[in-house]
Amino acid sequence: MTVDELRRTIEEFLAAHDPATTERLEFLRARYDAGLAWVYFPPGHGGLGLSPARQLEVDRAFAAAGAPDNNPEGNGIGLGMAAPTILAYGTDEQKRRFLRPLWTGEEIWCQLFSEPGAGSDLANVSTRAVRDGEDWIVDGQKVWTSGAHLAQFAILLARTDTGVPKHRGMTYFLCDMTDAGVEVRPLRQITGEAEFNEVFLTGVRIPDAQRLGGEGEGWRVANTTLNTERVAIGGRASDRESGIVGVVTETWRAHPDRRTAELHDRLLRLWVDAEVGRITGMRLRQKLAQGRPGPEGAAMKLTFARVAQQLSGLELEILGEEGLRYSDWTMVRPDRVDFNARDAGYRYLRAKGNSIEGGTSEILRNIVAERILGLPPESRADKDRPWNEVAR
Amino acid sequence: MTELDLLYTDIEDDLRNVVRAVLAAHCDPGAVTALYDGDRSLVASLWKSVAVDLGLAGLLIPEDRGGAGASAREAAVVLEELGRFVAPVPFLTSAVVATTLLLGTDGPLLGQLAAGERTAALVTPFSTCAHGTFPTVSLGPDGLTGSITSVAGALEADVLMVPAEGPDGVAVYAVPADRAEITPVISLDMTRQLADITFDAVAGEQVVLHGESAVRRALEAGTALLASEQYGVARWCLDETVGYLKERRQFGRVVGGFQAIKHRLADLYTAVESANAAARYAAATLAADDADATVAAAVAQAFCGDLAVLAGEEAVQLHGGMGMTWEHPAHLYLKRAKADQIAFGTGGAHRSRLAELVDIPGPR
């Protein structure tokens, strides 16, 4: 599809569904059905089978027409992680059931991966799923679950075989968060708010039709999620000065009295790093248009985390006296993570999570070193030993 | 609005393979090292292979003027490979900078450059930033007079492009190299040896009337494309260091398996990949004559210059004692990287430029 054809398709859609008069949800559903949701998805599942590089044109055209968006920040895990994984491993039935309400935001998703004993060592999960006829019964505890209190569904990694080495005994499920056995407890964090949760799973019943991928294939499926997660975090399409760099640069412009040569140089260095990160993300997306995400997203996320942390720290220094204040320590449970909606102190503290969530920077460096550069792996005491025979 | 393509086309991949094969055959690290001891015999034969046999001297010159009619994107690929081999050829100075200066001109010189029959150099210090001031010689009734120091590409050139200050501002004159006094300078990077040049009332042919903007445009092309050379230098350093550390054993294990080392190499890889993207973007905007080309060139230089130096320094450090030896080629790359960091303006100069371009003003 040429640039002109795509533009015409969008124009025709907007002519038939005037954003000013069409009800929001109706508009979003129609956009999905027209294949203009994520244009790189296949026809029938919200897309047109185009390259991911085309998505930015589409989003810009809709934004320019004043169209409602699907609240992408409100369903980041659904859009960034669950959807690509369902697309890659789901049955036709699963894709039809889950992708449309996911994209429109009618169903919010969260991710039940990490556990108290399985964070960086994710393959060590001990939440059990035991077969019971056509269902699975799940018991265990998950942690660091963003948005669990808002989610209708979760992607879940659980152990289905304890007698094989850890990477081989896991299975991937789509879990209904409204099940009576799901208990969500807020976990207050460094910023004062509770964006994360602990999730306790007690006798949760999941139909086998909501298993994603084969039994015991959970690690492979989860890797698709993790790779797309890193790309989603580090390599999203954006304009110059999008995100934190734009916020800090605007702070700089707004405070001529706070400018010093030292702050100026640091800001320019980070501005360049952020801009190079943006261009690197653009190139990564062009590469990915030719195949599935590989470990390259790990490198992007390393850069993103470092630059976001340094920029948010610099912003407090630029603000000086104002940087000593904080908006609000009240414990709230936000319905979306929006760095830019709160003050610089919040951004500084929240950015500390950028090098932990979605794979710590230490683990990501191992991934880059081992899977891209081919350097020797870390020694693993539990390698090739059945999960139930390893001390933990 | 369509994004600029930052990947390599099949044609660019083919071009890279051809250039790499020629350099692998004719640009031995031992012969490159010999440049530091005064043996420049490699330069002329290698430049003939690159310029004439491969026809790369005319890469940026339109087909109707005898060139290949290619764009900055292809020139960038050539520079990546030249950087990877620290090749001592005047491609950047003649086929990019001097050629860009002459692109709008008539006369036979462009065709001669395209054919590789002649080689040109712009007479400005190699450290000149496209947006800063640059020295000129003076134009008197009896010709051009003055001295310009630290000029790159002059030792390989047979025609010099000389910016001269006359009554109507800066114009550029073509002067046969044998009319000037060219003194080689012992250079930090002998693979791109500099020269001091003195003109003593010499005659030249005016080739560009409004010289200032033409010189800046030529230097801007050099700035944008130097980033690809810097990426090539850095890529070699990374690849060579990773390869070495997969073999080298200490304390009974492969050194590249120590996590402290793995993490440094992962960080270096991340930065090298970023440099690749920044350099590709600079080349793509230049090729497309995109409005963002000036910002892209400054961003690429501010990033790739420092990164190539880091890669050179890491290569020396992680090769241990071997990295300090004359015998191992790592030093060739460190010297090239450090000189390239200063070429066409330092990172600081480009950041200052960006401060104006993207409205990040400094303290009053």
Coordinates of N, CA and C in Angstrom, one line a residue, chain A residues 3 7 53 56-57 60 240-241 249 252-253 256 259-261 264-265 267-269 271-273 275-276 279-280 282-283 285-287 290 296 299 302-303 362 365-366 368-370 372-378, chain B residues 1-7 238 242 245-246 254 256-259 261-263 265-267 269-270 273-278 280-281 292 295-296 299 302-303 306 351-352 354-355 358-364:
Chain A
V3 N 1.9 5.3 0.2 CA 1.6 6.4 1.1 C 0.3 7.0 0.8
R7 N -3.2 7.1 3.0 CA -3.8 8.3 3.3 C -5.2 8.4 2.9
A53 N 6.7 0.5 10.5 CA 7.2 1.9 10.3 C 6.0 2.8 9.9
L56 N 3.3 5.3 12.6 CA 3.3 6.7 13.1 C 2.5 7.6 12.2
E57 N 2.5 7.3 10.8 CA 1.7 8.2 9.9 C 0.3 8.1 10.3
R60 N -0.6 9.8 13.5 CA -0.6 11.2 13.4 C -1.8 11.7 12.6
R240 N 10.9 14.2 17.7 CA 12.0 14.8 18.4 C 11.5 15.5 19.7
E241 N 12.2 15.4 20.8 CA 11.8 15.9 22.1 C 10.5 15.4 22.6
T249 N 13.7 19.9 28.6 CA 14.1 21.0 27.7 C 13.2 22.1 27.8
W252 N 14.0 23.9 30.9 CA 15.2 24.8 30.7 C 14.8 26.1 30.0
R253 N 13.9 26.0 29.0 CA 13.5 27.2 28.3 C 12.7 28.1 29.2
P256 N 15.2 30.8 32.4 CA 16.4 31.4 32.0 C 17.3 31.8 33.2
R259 N 20.0 29.1 34.4 CA 20.9 28.5 33.5 C 22.4 28.7 33.9
T260 N 23.2 27.7 33.9 CA 24.6 27.8 34.1 C 25.3 27.0 33.0
A261 N 26.6 27.3 32.8 CA 27.3 26.6 31.7 C 27.3 25.1 31.9
H264 N 24.0 23.6 31.2 CA 23.8 23.7 29.8 C 24.5 22.5 29.0
D265 N 25.8 22.3 29.4 CA 26.5 21.2 28.7 C 25.9 19.9 29.0
L267 N 22.8 19.2 29.8 CA 21.5 19.1 29.0 C 21.8 18.8 27.6
L268 N 22.7 19.5 27.0 CA 23.0 19.2 25.5 C 23.5 17.8 25.3
R269 N 24.3 17.3 26.2 CA 24.8 15.9 26.0 C 23.7 15.0 26.1
W271 N 20.5 15.7 25.6 CA 19.6 15.9 24.5 C 20.1 15.1 23.3
V272 N 21.4 15.1 23.1 CA 22.0 14.4 21.9 C 21.8 12.9 22.2
D273 N 22.0 12.4 23.4 CA 21.8 11.0 23.7 C 20.3 10.6 23.4
E275 N 18.2 12.1 21.5 CA 17.9 12.2 20.0 C 18.5 10.9 19.3
V276 N 19.7 10.6 19.7 CA 20.3 9.4 19.0 C 19.5 8.1 19.4
I279 N 16.5 8.0 17.1 CA 16.9 7.6 15.8 C 17.2 6.1 15.8
T280 N 17.8 5.6 16.9 CA 18.1 4.2 17.0 C 16.8 3.4 17.1
M282 N 14.0 4.3 15.7 CA 13.5 4.3 14.4 C 14.1 3.2 13.5
R283 N 15.4 3.1 13.6 CA 16.1 2.1 12.8 C 15.7 0.7 13.3
R285 N 12.9 -0.3 14.6 CA 11.6 -0.6 14.1 C 11.6 -1.0 12.7
Q286 N 12.5 -0.3 11.9 CA 12.6 -0.6 10.5 C 13.2 -2.0 10.3
K287 N 14.1 -2.4 11.2 CA 14.7 -3.7 11.2 C 13.6 -4.8 11.5
Q290 N 11.0 -6.4 9.3 CA 11.4 -7.6 8.5 C 11.4 -8.8 9.3
E296 N 17.8 -7.3 20.3 CA 18.3 -5.9 20.1 C 17.5 -4.9 20.9
A299 N 19.2 -3.7 24.1 CA 20.1 -2.6 24.0 C 19.4 -1.2 24.0
L302 N 18.3 -0.4 27.5 CA 19.4 0.1 28.4 C 19.6 1.6 28.2
T303 N 19.6 2.0 26.9 CA 19.8 3.5 26.7 C 18.7 4.3 27.2
E362 N 21.2 -4.9 34.5 CA 22.2 -6.0 34.6 C 21.9 -7.2 33.8
R365 N 22.2 -6.4 30.1 CA 23.6 -6.4 29.6 C 24.1 -7.9 29.4
N366 N 23.7 -8.8 30.2 CA 24.0 -10.2 30.0 C 23.3 -10.7 28.7
V368 N 22.5 -8.9 26.0 CA 23.3 -8.4 24.9 C 24.6 -9.1 24.7
A369 N 25.3 -9.3 25.8 CA 26.7 -9.9 25.7 C 26.6 -11.4 25.3
E370 N 25.5 -12.1 25.7 CA 25.5 -13.5 25.4 C 24.8 -13.8 24.1
I372 N 23.8 -11.5 21.6 CA 24.2 -10.7 20.4 C 25.7 -10.9 20.2
L373 N 26.5 -10.7 21.3 CA 28.0 -10.7 21.1 C 28.5 -12.2 21.2
G374 N 27.7 -13.1 21.7 CA 28.2 -14.5 21.8 C 29.2 -14.8 22.8
L375 N 29.3 -13.9 23.9 CA 30.2 -14.2 25.0 C 29.7 -15.3 25.9
P376 N 30.6 -15.9 26.7 CA 30.1 -17.1 27.4 C 29.0 -16.8 28.4
P377 N 28.1 -17.7 28.6 CA 27.0 -17.4 29.6 C 27.5 -17.5 31.0
E378 N 26.7 -16.8 31.9 CA 26.9 -16.9 33.3 C 26.8 -18.4 33.7
Chain B
M1 N 3.8 11.6 5.2 CA 5.2 11.8 5.6 C 5.8 10.4 5.8
T2 N 6.8 10.1 5.1 CA 7.4 8.8 5.2 C 8.8 8.9 5.9
E3 N 9.1 8.0 6.8 CA 10.4 8.0 7.4 C 11.5 7.8 6.5
L4 N 12.7 8.4 6.7 CA 13.9 8.1 6.0 C 14.3 6.6 6.3
D5 N 14.7 5.9 5.3 CA 15.1 4.5 5.5 C 16.6 4.5 6.0
L6 N 16.7 3.9 7.2 CA 18.0 3.8 7.8 C 18.7 2.5 7.7
L7 N 18.1 1.6 6.9 CA 18.7 0.3 6.7 C 19.6 0.4 5.5
L238 N 35.1 -2.8 18.4 CA 34.2 -3.7 19.1 C 34.4 -5.1 18.6
V242 N 35.8 -8.1 21.0 CA 35.0 -9.2 21.4 C 35.6 -10.5 20.9
L245 N 38.5 -11.4 23.2 CA 38.1 -11.8 24.6 C 37.4 -13.1 24.6
K246 N 36.9 -13.6 23.4 CA 36.4 -14.9 23.4 C 37.5 -16.0 23.4
V254 N 37.7 -18.2 30.0 CA 37.7 -17.2 28.9 C 37.4 -15.8 29.5
G256 N 36.3 -13.1 28.3 CA 35.0 -12.5 27.9 C 33.8 -13.1 28.7
G257 N 34.1 -14.1 29.6 CA 33.0 -14.6 30.4 C 32.8 -13.9 31.7
F258 N 33.8 -13.1 32.1 CA 33.7 -12.3 33.3 C 32.6 -11.2 33.2
Q259 N 31.7 -11.2 34.2 CA 30.5 -10.3 34.0 C 31.0 -8.8 33.9
I261 N 33.5 -7.6 32.4 CA 33.9 -7.4 31.0 C 32.7 -7.5 30.1
K262 N 31.8 -8.5 30.3 CA 30.6 -8.6 29.4 C 29.8 -7.3 29.5
H263 N 29.6 -6.8 30.6 CA 28.8 -5.6 30.8 C 29.4 -4.4 30.1
L265 N 31.3 -4.6 27.4 CA 31.1 -4.8 26.0 C 29.7 -4.6 25.6
A266 N 28.8 -5.0 26.4 CA 27.3 -4.8 26.1 C 27.1 -3.3 26.0
D267 N 27.6 -2.5 26.9 CA 27.4 -1.0 26.8 C 28.1 -0.5 25.5
Y269 N 28.6 -2.1 22.7 CA 27.8 -2.6 21.6 C 26.6 -1.6 21.5
T270 N 25.9 -1.3 22.6 CA 24.8 -0.4 22.5 C 25.1 0.9 21.9
E273 N 25.9 0.6 18.1 CA 24.7 0.5 17.3 C 24.0 1.9 17.2
S274 N 24.0 2.6 18.3 CA 23.4 4.0 18.3 C 24.2 4.9 17.3
A275 N 25.5 4.7 17.3 CA 26.3 5.5 16.4 C 26.0 5.1 14.9
N276 N 25.7 3.9 14.7 CA 25.4 3.5 13.4 C 24.1 4.2 12.9
A277 N 23.1 4.2 13.8 CA 21.8 4.8 13.5 C 22.0 6.3 13.3
A278 N 22.8 7.0 14.1 CA 23.0 8.4 14.0 C 23.7 8.7 12.7
R280 N 23.7 6.9 10.0 CA 22.8 6.6 8.8 C 21.8 7.7 8.6
Y281 N 21.3 8.2 9.8 CA 20.4 9.3 9.7 C 21.0 10.5 9.1
D292 N 16.2 18.5 7.8 CA 16.8 18.2 9.1 C 18.3 17.9 9.0
V295 N 20.8 19.6 11.6 CA 20.7 19.1 13.0 C 21.2 17.6 13.0
A296 N 20.9 16.9 12.0 CA 21.3 15.5 11.9 C 22.9 15.4 11.9
V299 N 24.2 16.3 15.4 CA 23.9 15.2 16.4 C 24.9 14.1 16.1
A302 N 28.4 15.0 17.3 CA 28.4 15.1 18.8 C 28.4 13.7 19.4
F303 N 27.8 12.8 18.8 CA 27.7 11.4 19.3 C 28.8 10.5 18.8
D306 N 32.8 11.1 19.9 CA 33.2 10.6 21.3 C 33.1 9.1 21.4
R351 N 27.7 20.6 19.9 CA 26.7 20.8 20.9 C 26.3 22.3 20.9
S352 N 27.3 23.1 20.8 CA 27.1 24.6 20.8 C 26.2 24.9 19.6
L354 N 24.1 22.9 18.1 CA 22.8 22.4 18.4 C 22.0 23.3 19.3
A355 N 22.7 23.9 20.3 CA 22.0 24.8 21.2 C 21.3 25.9 20.5
V358 N 18.3 24.0 17.9 CA 17.1 23.4 18.5 C 16.6 24.3 19.7
D359 N 17.2 25.5 19.9 CA 16.7 26.4 20.9 C 16.8 25.9 22.3
I360 N 18.1 25.6 22.6 CA 18.5 25.3 24.0 C 19.5 26.4 24.4
P361 N 19.1 27.6 24.7 CA 20.1 28.7 24.9 C 20.9 28.5 26.1
G362 N 22.1 29.0 26.1 CA 23.0 28.9 27.3 C 22.7 30.1 28.2
P363 N 23.5 30.2 29.3 CA 23.4 31.3 30.2 C 23.8 32.6 29.6
R364 N 23.1 33.6 30.0 CA 23.4 34.9 29.3 C 24.8 35.4 29.8

